[in-house]
Amino acid sequence: MASRTATTPEVKPLRFVLRNLNKYIYIRLKDNTLLYGRLAACDTNMNVVLMEAEEKNNDGETIIKYGKVFIRGNNIIYFQFPDLPVS
Amino acid sequence: MASRTATTPEVKPLRFVLRNLNKYIYIRLKDNTLLYGRLAACDTNMNVVLMEAEEKNNDGETIIKYGKVFIRGNNIIYFQFPDLPVS
Amino acid sequence: MASRTATTPEVKPLRFVLRNLNKYIYIRLKDNTLLYGRLAACDTNMNVVLMEAEEKNNDGETIIKYGKVFIRGNNIIYFQFPDLPVS
Amino acid sequence: MASRTATTPEVKPLRFVLRNLNKYIYIRLKDNTLLYGRLAACDTNMNVVLMEAEEKNNDGETIIKYGKVFIRGNNIIYFQFPDLPVS
Amino acid sequence: MASRTATTPEVKPLRFVLRNLNKYIYIRLKDNTLLYGRLAACDTNMNVVLMEAEEKNNDGETIIKYGKVFIRGNNIIYFQFPDLPVS
Amino acid sequence: MASRTATTPEVKPLRFVLRNLNKYIYIRLKDNTLLYGRLAACDTNMNVVLMEAEEKNNDGETIIKYGKVFIRGNNIIYFQFPDLPVS
Amino acid sequence: MASRTATTPEVKPLRFVLRNLNKYIYIRLKDNTLLYGRLAACDTNMNVVLMEAEEKNNDGETIIKYGKVFIRGNNIIYFQFPDLPVS
């Protein structure tokens, strides 16, 4: 297990999210909806814009295609970042 | 999949929304209502004004015609922007 | 469909609402109540004062007459502005 | 129907409420409770103090007498001001 | 009924509450719990400290004795002040 | 019953809580969970850190041992301070 | 039981959390989900980033592997810090 040292940089969560701009991510909403799309924008309220957004079921199958969507941050439970190298 | 580069502009979500002023958009409310209309105004709370607003069912059929409406932002789950070229 | 141009004025939603002062509007509350009355005041929280306020059913029939009411903004889903010319 | 003119004063909703200090008003709470009493104080959160407060049923009959109460604003749906001349 | 005059002092609700420091008050919580105790502290969020706090049923009978409690303001519906002279 | 006098110090609720740092307290959460532990930290949002935290049932029996926990303030209904002398 | 003394440092809850950066923690969400992972980032809203995140059942068994996740703070009930020495 990694140990914390004095040199650990304290990365803010929003900064972590913004590192994933233009990556494809999953977003779980409070009403249990699962969205998948390319992260185009995010602010401090976690309002986000997704491009090529799709609603997925829990098996990862596409249910609905939305295209460009803005999601108000207060509806969001989590973002999941598929494990891709961050440039 | 697009890769993030140092030149990616960090567009704020609200700015993205305002690019769609006067476009026709869908708005999903927390009570599951789906509205469609022309986006006339939006602020940082995502309060919006829609012109020629209509309530749609999930098949895209018009249920009720509202005309001009103001929607308080905290009721909004998402805006969906039909895929039209942005001037 | 209207196209966005550089000359589109970005009208704030609250300013749009205030243009309708003294007009008769509908207000839908989160508990599904539908009110109708003359808009006498509104602030940035969308707290409003209605004069000659009435509760309507969805057929537009008056159920209860309230007279002067103040409504706390966080209970509001939308304002609907009947389509009258704005002076 | 009244028309808006450039001379319409934009009265803030809180100011409207404060004009009714010491008047008897009805307050509807989110849990549907209806209170009646004399408005002794109100602030920008719509926290209020009622004197001689009573809980009423929807027929206007007194159910419980509370006397002096402070009500936290976020529980409030509306204030109703019986139609009395404002001095 | 009292009439409003220019000389009516506009007492803030919090100031009204603080006049009752060290008095015994009732507090109704959003989960319908009724507490009774001596008001020891209150801030602008209506966070309060009660001493000798007891939970009461609606007949005024003590159900549980808590002693010293801090209650987070956002759980509070109302404070009821038994009608005692305020020094 | 204690009477309020001009010399009553107005102790802020948070200050009251902080007097109990390192004391064992009970915390009731909105989901009705009852926790017991040593208060290690608290801020203005009532975010708290408990050491040796345990979940209790209403009979005071330990159900689960958690150890060190951080609790987000908006989940908290009340803190109960067992009646121990404050140094 | 530890006694409070004038020398007790008042550690802020967030600072306590940040001491556990890069440690493995449990997070309970309001929808009762239990997550486990390495704490990579946290801000004042308790927005957090977990690495190697997994959903656990109450017996500690892994149900779903998420990898990198951002969790919006307002969904969080508590963080549990397994009892490991803090460097």
XYZ file of C-alpha atoms in Angstrom:
609
model
C 0.000 0.000 0.000
C 1.315 3.406 -0.929
C 2.514 5.535 1.975
C 1.888 9.251 2.298
C 4.988 11.323 2.364
C 5.620 15.022 2.700
C 6.180 15.155 -1.042
C 2.695 13.852 -1.963
C 1.137 16.567 -4.071
C -2.386 17.440 -2.876
C -4.275 17.285 -6.158
C -7.733 18.843 -5.950
C -10.554 16.545 -7.102
C -11.722 19.007 -9.776
C -8.203 19.211 -11.196
C -8.180 15.418 -11.324
C -11.444 15.497 -13.279
C -10.163 18.139 -15.704
C -7.137 15.947 -16.510
C -9.713 13.662 -18.123
C -11.139 16.275 -20.502
C -11.913 14.679 -23.851
C -11.728 11.213 -22.323
C -14.747 8.907 -22.278
C -16.195 8.546 -18.794
C -19.205 7.050 -17.015
C -21.494 9.236 -14.902
C -23.961 7.816 -12.370
C -26.902 10.072 -11.558
C -28.919 10.095 -8.348
C -31.898 8.587 -10.165
C -29.548 5.658 -10.925
C -29.164 6.533 -14.645
C -25.747 5.560 -16.044
C -24.392 7.810 -18.796
C -21.306 7.339 -20.952
C -19.673 9.959 -23.138
C -16.723 12.230 -23.825
C -16.112 14.822 -21.094
C -16.134 18.236 -22.767
C -16.461 20.594 -19.803
C -16.738 20.609 -15.994
C -16.936 23.365 -13.380
C -16.697 23.573 -9.584
C -20.337 22.549 -9.133
C -19.553 19.451 -11.207
C -21.869 20.668 -13.917
C -20.595 18.769 -16.939
C -20.971 18.618 -20.683
C -20.775 15.208 -22.340
C -20.408 14.707 -26.097
C -21.664 11.534 -27.824
C -23.523 10.758 -24.598
C -25.352 7.444 -24.262
C -27.426 5.944 -21.503
C -26.157 2.508 -20.543
C -27.682 -0.300 -18.542
C -25.584 -1.965 -15.852
C -24.350 -4.533 -18.398
C -22.798 -1.712 -20.407
C -25.342 -1.906 -23.238
C -26.471 1.322 -24.855
C -30.161 2.092 -24.185
C -30.532 5.639 -25.517
C -28.248 7.915 -27.560
C -28.336 11.551 -26.422
C -25.494 13.225 -28.264
C -24.549 16.507 -26.582
C -25.823 16.907 -23.047
C -25.288 19.279 -20.153
C -25.820 17.651 -16.739
C -26.421 19.794 -13.651
C -23.871 18.836 -11.022
C -26.229 18.275 -8.112
C -27.672 15.208 -9.859
C -24.337 13.432 -9.982
C -23.185 10.665 -7.641
C -19.919 9.742 -9.308
C -17.741 9.887 -12.400
C -15.905 6.691 -13.306
C -12.748 7.058 -15.381
C -11.896 3.976 -17.424
C -8.304 3.036 -16.766
C -6.501 4.704 -19.627
C -3.115 6.342 -19.509
C -3.342 10.071 -18.782
C -1.109 11.999 -21.132
C -10.773 8.627 -29.083
C -9.664 12.215 -28.838
C -6.534 12.794 -26.758
C -6.125 15.693 -24.382
C -3.382 18.058 -25.298
C -2.062 21.211 -23.727
C -3.968 23.174 -26.337
C -7.426 21.841 -25.346
C -9.434 24.885 -24.371
C -11.222 24.414 -21.038
C -14.709 25.530 -21.981
C -16.961 26.146 -18.976
C -20.260 24.224 -19.069
C -22.344 27.410 -18.840
C -20.466 28.904 -21.781
C -21.222 25.728 -23.716
C -24.913 26.151 -22.893
C -24.940 29.810 -23.919
C -23.510 28.881 -27.334
C -26.886 27.232 -27.872
C -28.966 30.336 -27.215
C -31.921 30.459 -29.608
C -31.458 26.784 -30.445
C -34.173 24.230 -29.688
C -33.208 21.966 -26.790
C -34.692 19.278 -24.553
C -34.763 19.706 -20.785
C -35.352 16.804 -18.394
C -36.712 17.803 -14.980
C -36.274 15.898 -11.728
C -39.958 14.936 -11.764
C -39.152 13.232 -15.108
C -40.977 15.850 -17.235
C -39.396 16.331 -20.668
C -39.637 19.830 -22.135
C -38.673 21.039 -25.600
C -38.287 24.645 -26.693
C -36.034 27.464 -27.824
C -33.425 28.480 -25.241
C -33.851 32.201 -24.624
C -31.843 32.728 -21.422
C -29.723 30.852 -18.878
C -27.770 31.908 -15.777
C -25.212 30.310 -13.457
C -27.920 28.532 -11.447
C -29.150 27.026 -14.723
C -32.379 28.952 -14.414
C -33.604 29.020 -17.993
C -36.213 30.633 -20.166
C -37.700 28.556 -22.982
C -39.815 29.995 -25.798
C -42.410 27.894 -27.653
C -42.003 25.323 -24.854
C -43.796 21.992 -25.126
C -43.963 18.989 -22.857
C -43.028 15.818 -24.719
C -43.476 12.166 -23.884
C -40.530 9.810 -24.309
C -41.620 9.081 -27.903
C -41.148 12.749 -28.735
C -44.865 13.497 -29.039
C -46.144 16.834 -27.780
C -48.416 16.485 -24.734
C -48.880 20.102 -23.614
C -47.964 23.451 -25.181
C -46.670 25.993 -22.660
C -45.332 28.846 -24.754
C -42.975 31.027 -22.683
C -41.701 29.421 -19.494
C -39.076 30.147 -16.876
C -37.691 27.001 -15.200
C -35.863 27.233 -11.866
C -32.470 25.605 -12.267
C -32.604 23.285 -9.268
C -35.338 21.237 -10.953
C -33.162 20.400 -13.943
C -31.340 17.116 -14.514
C -30.030 17.729 -18.007
C -30.229 19.739 -21.201
C -29.941 17.800 -24.431
C -28.737 19.675 -27.495
C -29.889 18.181 -30.782
C -26.884 17.713 -33.024
C -26.933 20.850 -35.139
C -23.940 22.803 -36.334
C -23.002 25.599 -33.911
C -22.316 28.806 -35.811
C -35.324 28.017 -36.448
C -33.671 31.180 -35.237
C -29.890 31.291 -35.622
C -27.562 32.682 -33.007
C -25.613 35.683 -34.114
C -23.090 37.885 -32.412
C -25.824 40.446 -31.923
C -28.092 38.163 -29.825
C -28.509 39.935 -26.501
C -27.907 37.579 -23.558
C -30.953 38.350 -21.465
C -30.725 36.997 -17.925
C -33.655 34.780 -16.896
C -34.536 37.007 -13.925
C -34.650 40.056 -16.190
C -36.998 38.122 -18.452
C -39.243 37.412 -15.483
C -39.229 41.031 -14.337
C -40.398 42.168 -17.786
C -43.621 40.383 -16.860
C -44.257 42.340 -13.655
C -47.969 43.052 -13.285
C -48.786 40.403 -15.871
C -50.862 37.339 -14.976
C -48.751 34.188 -14.850
C -49.009 30.533 -13.859
C -46.660 29.058 -11.253
C -46.170 25.321 -10.810
C -44.935 24.268 -7.357
C -42.940 21.147 -6.516
C -45.974 19.660 -4.750
C -47.716 19.971 -8.153
C -49.943 22.890 -7.098
C -50.760 25.253 -9.974
C -51.216 28.911 -9.036
C -52.387 31.801 -11.205
C -52.108 35.474 -10.371
C -50.565 38.860 -11.097
C -46.785 38.975 -10.593
C -46.070 41.773 -8.140
C -42.454 41.045 -7.120
C -39.607 38.605 -7.745
C -36.019 38.382 -6.508
C -32.906 36.361 -7.413
C -34.075 33.373 -5.353
C -37.302 33.432 -7.368
C -39.238 34.322 -4.252
C -42.374 35.888 -5.699
C -45.429 37.838 -4.671
C -48.657 37.152 -6.523
C -51.764 39.348 -6.276
C -55.278 37.960 -6.867
C -53.712 34.491 -6.627
C -55.850 31.438 -7.315
C -55.139 27.750 -7.242
C -56.125 26.110 -10.523
C -56.632 22.495 -11.494
C -55.051 21.245 -14.708
C -58.217 22.148 -16.626
C -57.719 25.785 -15.660
C -60.625 25.866 -13.203
C -60.226 27.871 -10.021
C -60.152 25.672 -6.899
C -59.169 28.143 -4.159
C -58.821 31.946 -4.079
C -55.814 33.121 -2.065
C -55.552 36.837 -2.810
C -52.091 38.132 -1.906
C -49.425 35.465 -1.470
C -45.683 35.308 -1.104
C -44.151 32.063 -2.424
C -40.657 30.985 -1.369
C -38.587 30.428 -4.492
C -37.266 26.959 -3.656
C -40.784 25.516 -4.024
C -41.104 26.644 -7.627
C -40.652 24.442 -10.698
C -41.685 26.908 -13.378
C -43.427 30.136 -14.277
C -45.553 30.087 -17.410
C -46.163 33.398 -19.145
C -49.345 33.492 -21.219
C -48.491 34.725 -24.670
C -49.271 38.410 -24.441
C -47.337 41.221 -26.060
C -44.679 42.632 -23.742
C -44.778 46.416 -23.812
C -55.233 43.561 -16.646
C -52.643 46.021 -15.422
C -49.947 46.942 -17.912
C -46.292 47.342 -17.036
C -44.958 50.810 -17.489
C -41.597 52.368 -16.888
C -42.962 53.811 -13.661
C -43.788 50.422 -12.066
C -41.757 50.278 -8.882
C -39.887 46.968 -8.537
C -40.783 46.037 -4.991
C -38.670 43.204 -3.574
C -40.689 40.274 -2.192
C -39.138 40.586 1.282
C -40.067 44.271 1.394
C -43.607 43.276 0.496
C -43.631 40.808 3.383
C -42.261 43.357 5.832
C -45.078 45.781 4.952
C -47.300 43.212 6.642
C -45.467 43.224 9.973
C -47.954 42.962 12.833
C -50.647 41.785 10.432
C -52.247 38.355 10.801
C -51.122 35.994 8.055
C -51.368 32.326 7.057
C -48.230 30.250 6.539
C -48.246 26.919 4.690
C -45.376 24.586 5.580
C -43.898 21.876 3.378
C -45.407 19.186 5.609
C -48.786 20.775 4.708
C -49.307 22.356 8.157
C -51.275 25.612 8.005
C -50.384 28.200 10.645
C -52.084 31.503 11.408
C -50.708 34.303 13.529
C -49.360 37.834 13.756
C -46.130 38.387 11.811
C -43.555 39.737 14.255
C -40.293 39.297 12.334
C -38.922 38.033 9.013
C -35.449 37.898 7.469
C -33.987 37.193 4.031
C -34.153 33.419 4.582
C -37.855 33.850 5.326
C -37.271 32.754 8.889
C -40.283 34.203 10.667
C -41.641 34.811 14.124
C -45.382 34.512 14.616
C -47.225 35.708 17.737
C -50.530 34.145 18.868
C -49.790 31.357 16.369
C -52.415 28.680 15.789
C -52.506 25.613 13.602
C -55.579 25.613 11.373
C -57.222 22.902 9.311
C -58.215 23.687 5.733
C -61.666 24.809 6.928
C -60.008 27.539 8.970
C -60.725 25.883 12.345
C -58.099 26.129 15.058
C -56.515 22.758 15.899
C -53.637 23.722 18.194
C -52.629 26.996 19.870
C -48.869 27.585 19.865
C -48.440 31.175 21.028
C -44.985 32.495 20.086
C -43.175 30.492 17.432
C -40.094 30.869 15.289
C -40.328 29.017 11.950
C -37.186 28.231 9.945
C -37.617 29.637 6.461
C -36.732 26.530 4.485
C -39.916 24.815 5.725
C -42.168 27.454 4.220
C -44.111 27.151 0.966
C -46.116 30.361 1.110
C -47.416 33.227 3.191
C -50.984 34.305 2.516
C -51.920 37.859 3.413
C -55.615 38.350 4.121
C -56.879 41.216 2.018
C -56.642 44.130 4.382
C -55.644 47.658 3.489
C -51.917 48.237 3.991
C -51.318 51.513 5.768
C -55.555 43.766 15.328
C -52.316 45.689 15.662
C -51.575 48.186 12.906
C -48.164 48.744 11.406
C -46.758 52.171 12.001
C -43.514 53.811 11.065
C -42.337 53.280 14.614
C -42.623 49.448 14.530
C -39.140 48.165 15.240
C -38.095 45.508 12.703
C -36.767 42.833 15.050
C -34.794 40.108 13.261
C -36.037 36.570 13.950
C -32.659 35.450 15.324
C -32.616 38.375 17.732
C -36.070 37.309 18.872
C -34.769 33.792 19.496
C -31.739 35.039 21.416
C -34.013 37.005 23.755
C -35.142 33.589 24.938
C -31.680 32.316 25.894
C -31.890 30.258 29.065
C -35.640 29.911 28.669
C -37.274 26.507 28.205
C -38.522 26.026 24.670
C -39.990 23.325 22.430
C -38.280 22.374 19.170
C -40.031 20.415 16.422
C -37.702 18.522 14.084
C -38.411 17.536 10.478
C -38.680 13.875 11.502
C -41.540 15.049 13.770
C -39.543 14.635 17.017
C -40.559 17.130 19.711
C -37.784 18.256 22.063
C -38.011 20.384 25.198
C -35.149 22.008 27.016
C -33.317 25.156 28.043
C -31.940 27.174 25.120
C -28.210 27.620 25.707
C -26.971 28.766 22.301
C -28.195 29.555 18.770
C -26.499 30.835 15.619
C -27.626 32.159 12.234
C -28.101 28.642 10.849
C -30.407 27.957 13.795
C -27.966 25.405 15.132
C -28.928 25.230 18.795
C -27.723 23.819 22.073
C -30.356 22.640 24.530
C -29.630 21.816 28.180
C -31.764 19.322 30.162
C -33.235 18.279 26.806
C -36.098 15.790 26.745
C -38.061 14.210 23.965
C -41.794 14.711 24.443
C -44.800 13.090 22.848
C -47.613 15.304 21.606
C -49.334 15.058 24.998
C -46.307 16.702 26.597
C -45.101 13.537 28.333
C -41.367 12.918 28.537
C -40.254 9.905 26.460
C -36.442 10.166 26.604
C -34.045 12.328 28.613
C -31.061 13.538 26.577
C -29.370 16.118 28.782
C -27.048 18.336 26.733
C -27.658 18.244 22.984
C -26.533 20.168 19.937
C -29.109 20.159 17.109
C -28.078 21.039 13.545
C -30.285 23.849 12.320
C -31.389 22.311 9.036
C -33.379 19.662 10.934
C -35.560 22.226 12.655
C -39.109 23.181 11.670
C -39.963 25.489 14.536
C -39.176 26.694 18.026
C -42.130 27.291 20.320
C -41.653 29.720 23.168
C -43.957 29.124 26.120
C -45.683 32.358 26.971
C -43.488 33.746 29.694
C -42.626 37.365 30.245
C -39.381 38.334 28.508
C -37.210 40.393 30.813
C -35.881 28.099 35.779
C -32.843 30.193 34.955
C -33.538 33.813 34.032
C -31.764 35.680 31.265
C -29.740 38.594 32.423
C -27.606 41.123 30.662
C -24.552 39.206 31.799
C -25.498 35.922 30.054
C -22.664 35.179 27.697
C -23.912 34.311 24.211
C -21.956 31.131 23.551
C -22.019 30.052 19.907
C -23.203 26.454 19.387
C -19.978 25.450 17.614
C -17.925 26.790 20.510
C -20.080 24.689 22.820
C -19.326 21.628 20.718
C -15.591 22.325 20.651
C -15.548 22.453 24.469
C -16.298 18.745 24.224
C -13.291 17.842 22.076
C -11.865 14.494 23.198
C -15.061 13.695 25.073
C -17.223 10.707 24.145
C -20.442 11.785 22.469
C -23.439 10.291 20.664
C -24.306 11.365 17.129
C -27.698 10.694 15.533
C -27.694 10.642 11.747
C -30.635 11.411 9.458
C -30.870 7.720 8.486
C -31.455 7.099 12.223
C -28.013 5.551 12.814
C -26.677 6.196 16.326
C -22.891 6.532 16.638
C -20.766 6.796 19.763
C -17.146 7.834 19.915
C -14.531 10.368 20.961
C -14.913 13.769 19.273
C -11.601 14.549 17.572
C -12.535 17.406 15.235
C -15.510 19.561 14.183
C -15.912 22.498 11.796
C -18.624 25.056 11.020
C -20.475 22.628 8.740
C -20.558 20.190 11.650
C -18.329 17.816 9.755
C -16.841 15.726 12.544
C -14.159 13.156 13.171
C -14.886 10.459 15.742
C -12.230 8.130 17.162
C -13.108 4.638 18.500
C -16.480 5.099 16.811
C -19.180 2.469 17.323
C -22.681 2.100 16.008
C -25.152 1.603 18.852
C -28.737 0.424 18.912
C -31.265 2.413 20.937
C -30.544 0.241 23.987
C -26.940 1.432 23.931
C -25.521 -1.892 22.717
C -22.644 -1.830 20.268
C -23.605 -3.193 16.839
C -20.558 -2.329 14.711
C -17.091 -1.011 15.551
C -15.825 1.554 13.035
C -12.710 3.008 14.614
C -11.778 6.334 13.004
C -14.566 7.948 11.006
C -15.232 11.273 9.344
C -18.942 12.165 9.154
C -20.176 14.825 6.713
C -22.128 17.415 8.671
C -25.268 17.483 6.557
C -26.117 13.934 7.682
C -26.257 14.895 11.338
C -29.417 15.528 13.348
C -27.877 15.962 16.787
C -24.900 15.453 19.059
C -25.651 14.301 22.592
C -23.102 15.096 25.245
C -23.153 12.727 28.213
C -23.361 14.765 31.379
C -19.742 15.005 32.406
C -18.060 17.959 33.978
C -16.460 20.251 31.372
C -12.977 21.256 32.444
C -11.206 8.691 28.836
C -9.009 11.427 27.452
C -9.493 14.855 29.021
C -9.483 18.097 27.085
C -6.738 20.452 28.001
C -5.753 23.886 26.810
C -3.029 22.288 24.751
C -5.383 20.121 22.666
C -4.781 21.119 19.085
C -8.017 21.821 17.246
C -7.496 19.767 14.092
C -9.982 20.585 11.344
C -11.877 17.531 10.001
C -10.662 18.134 6.437
C -7.069 18.259 7.623
C -7.670 14.943 9.374
C -8.954 13.480 6.117
C -5.994 14.802 4.132
C -3.592 13.067 6.541
C -4.993 9.877 5.062
C -4.152 10.698 1.426
C -3.004 7.566 -0.359
C -4.438 5.378 2.378
C -7.204 2.875 1.674
C -10.528 4.002 3.123
C -14.206 3.051 3.110
C -16.844 5.513 1.964
C -20.553 5.096 2.722
C -22.891 6.878 0.332
C -26.420 8.099 1.081
C -27.862 5.363 -1.156
C -26.129 2.924 1.228
C -23.399 1.942 -1.272
C -20.095 1.041 0.414
C -16.955 1.887 -1.548
C -13.342 1.000 -0.772
C -10.280 2.466 -2.401
C -7.170 4.615 -2.115
C -7.877 8.264 -1.296
C -6.236 10.382 -3.995
C -7.872 13.774 -3.494
C -10.415 15.583 -1.288
C -11.658 19.174 -1.115
C -13.761 21.241 1.298
C -17.025 19.921 -0.153
C -15.732 16.408 0.522
C -15.614 15.712 -3.178
C -13.141 12.852 -3.359
C -11.162 10.846 -5.852
C -10.628 7.154 -5.105
C -8.134 4.964 -6.981
C -8.630 1.177 -7.301
C -12.183 1.752 -6.052
C -14.404 -1.240 -5.379
C -17.971 -1.567 -4.209
C -18.217 -3.821 -1.167
C -21.133 -5.521 0.491
C -21.477 -5.263 4.261
C -19.452 -8.471 4.681
C -16.503 -6.743 3.012
C -16.757 -8.749 -0.216
C -16.043 -6.979 -3.477
C -19.137 -6.665 -5.693
C -17.945 -4.337 -8.475
C -14.526 -2.973 -9.433
C -14.625 0.674 -10.537
C -11.010 1.722 -10.751
C -10.678 5.527 -10.715
C -13.754 7.355 -9.471
C -14.684 10.882 -8.495
C -17.483 11.053 -5.897
C -19.449 14.275 -5.394
C -19.275 15.196 -1.722
C -22.974 15.693 -1.073
C -23.586 11.957 -1.581
C -21.265 10.986 1.254
C -22.339 9.963 4.753
C -18.972 8.956 6.174
C -15.383 7.976 5.514
C -13.997 5.134 7.616
C -10.247 5.012 8.087
C -8.894 1.535 8.823
C -6.713 1.699 11.901
C -3.277 2.042 10.395
C -0.435 4.108 11.709
C -0.379 7.601 10.212
C 3.118 8.509 9.114
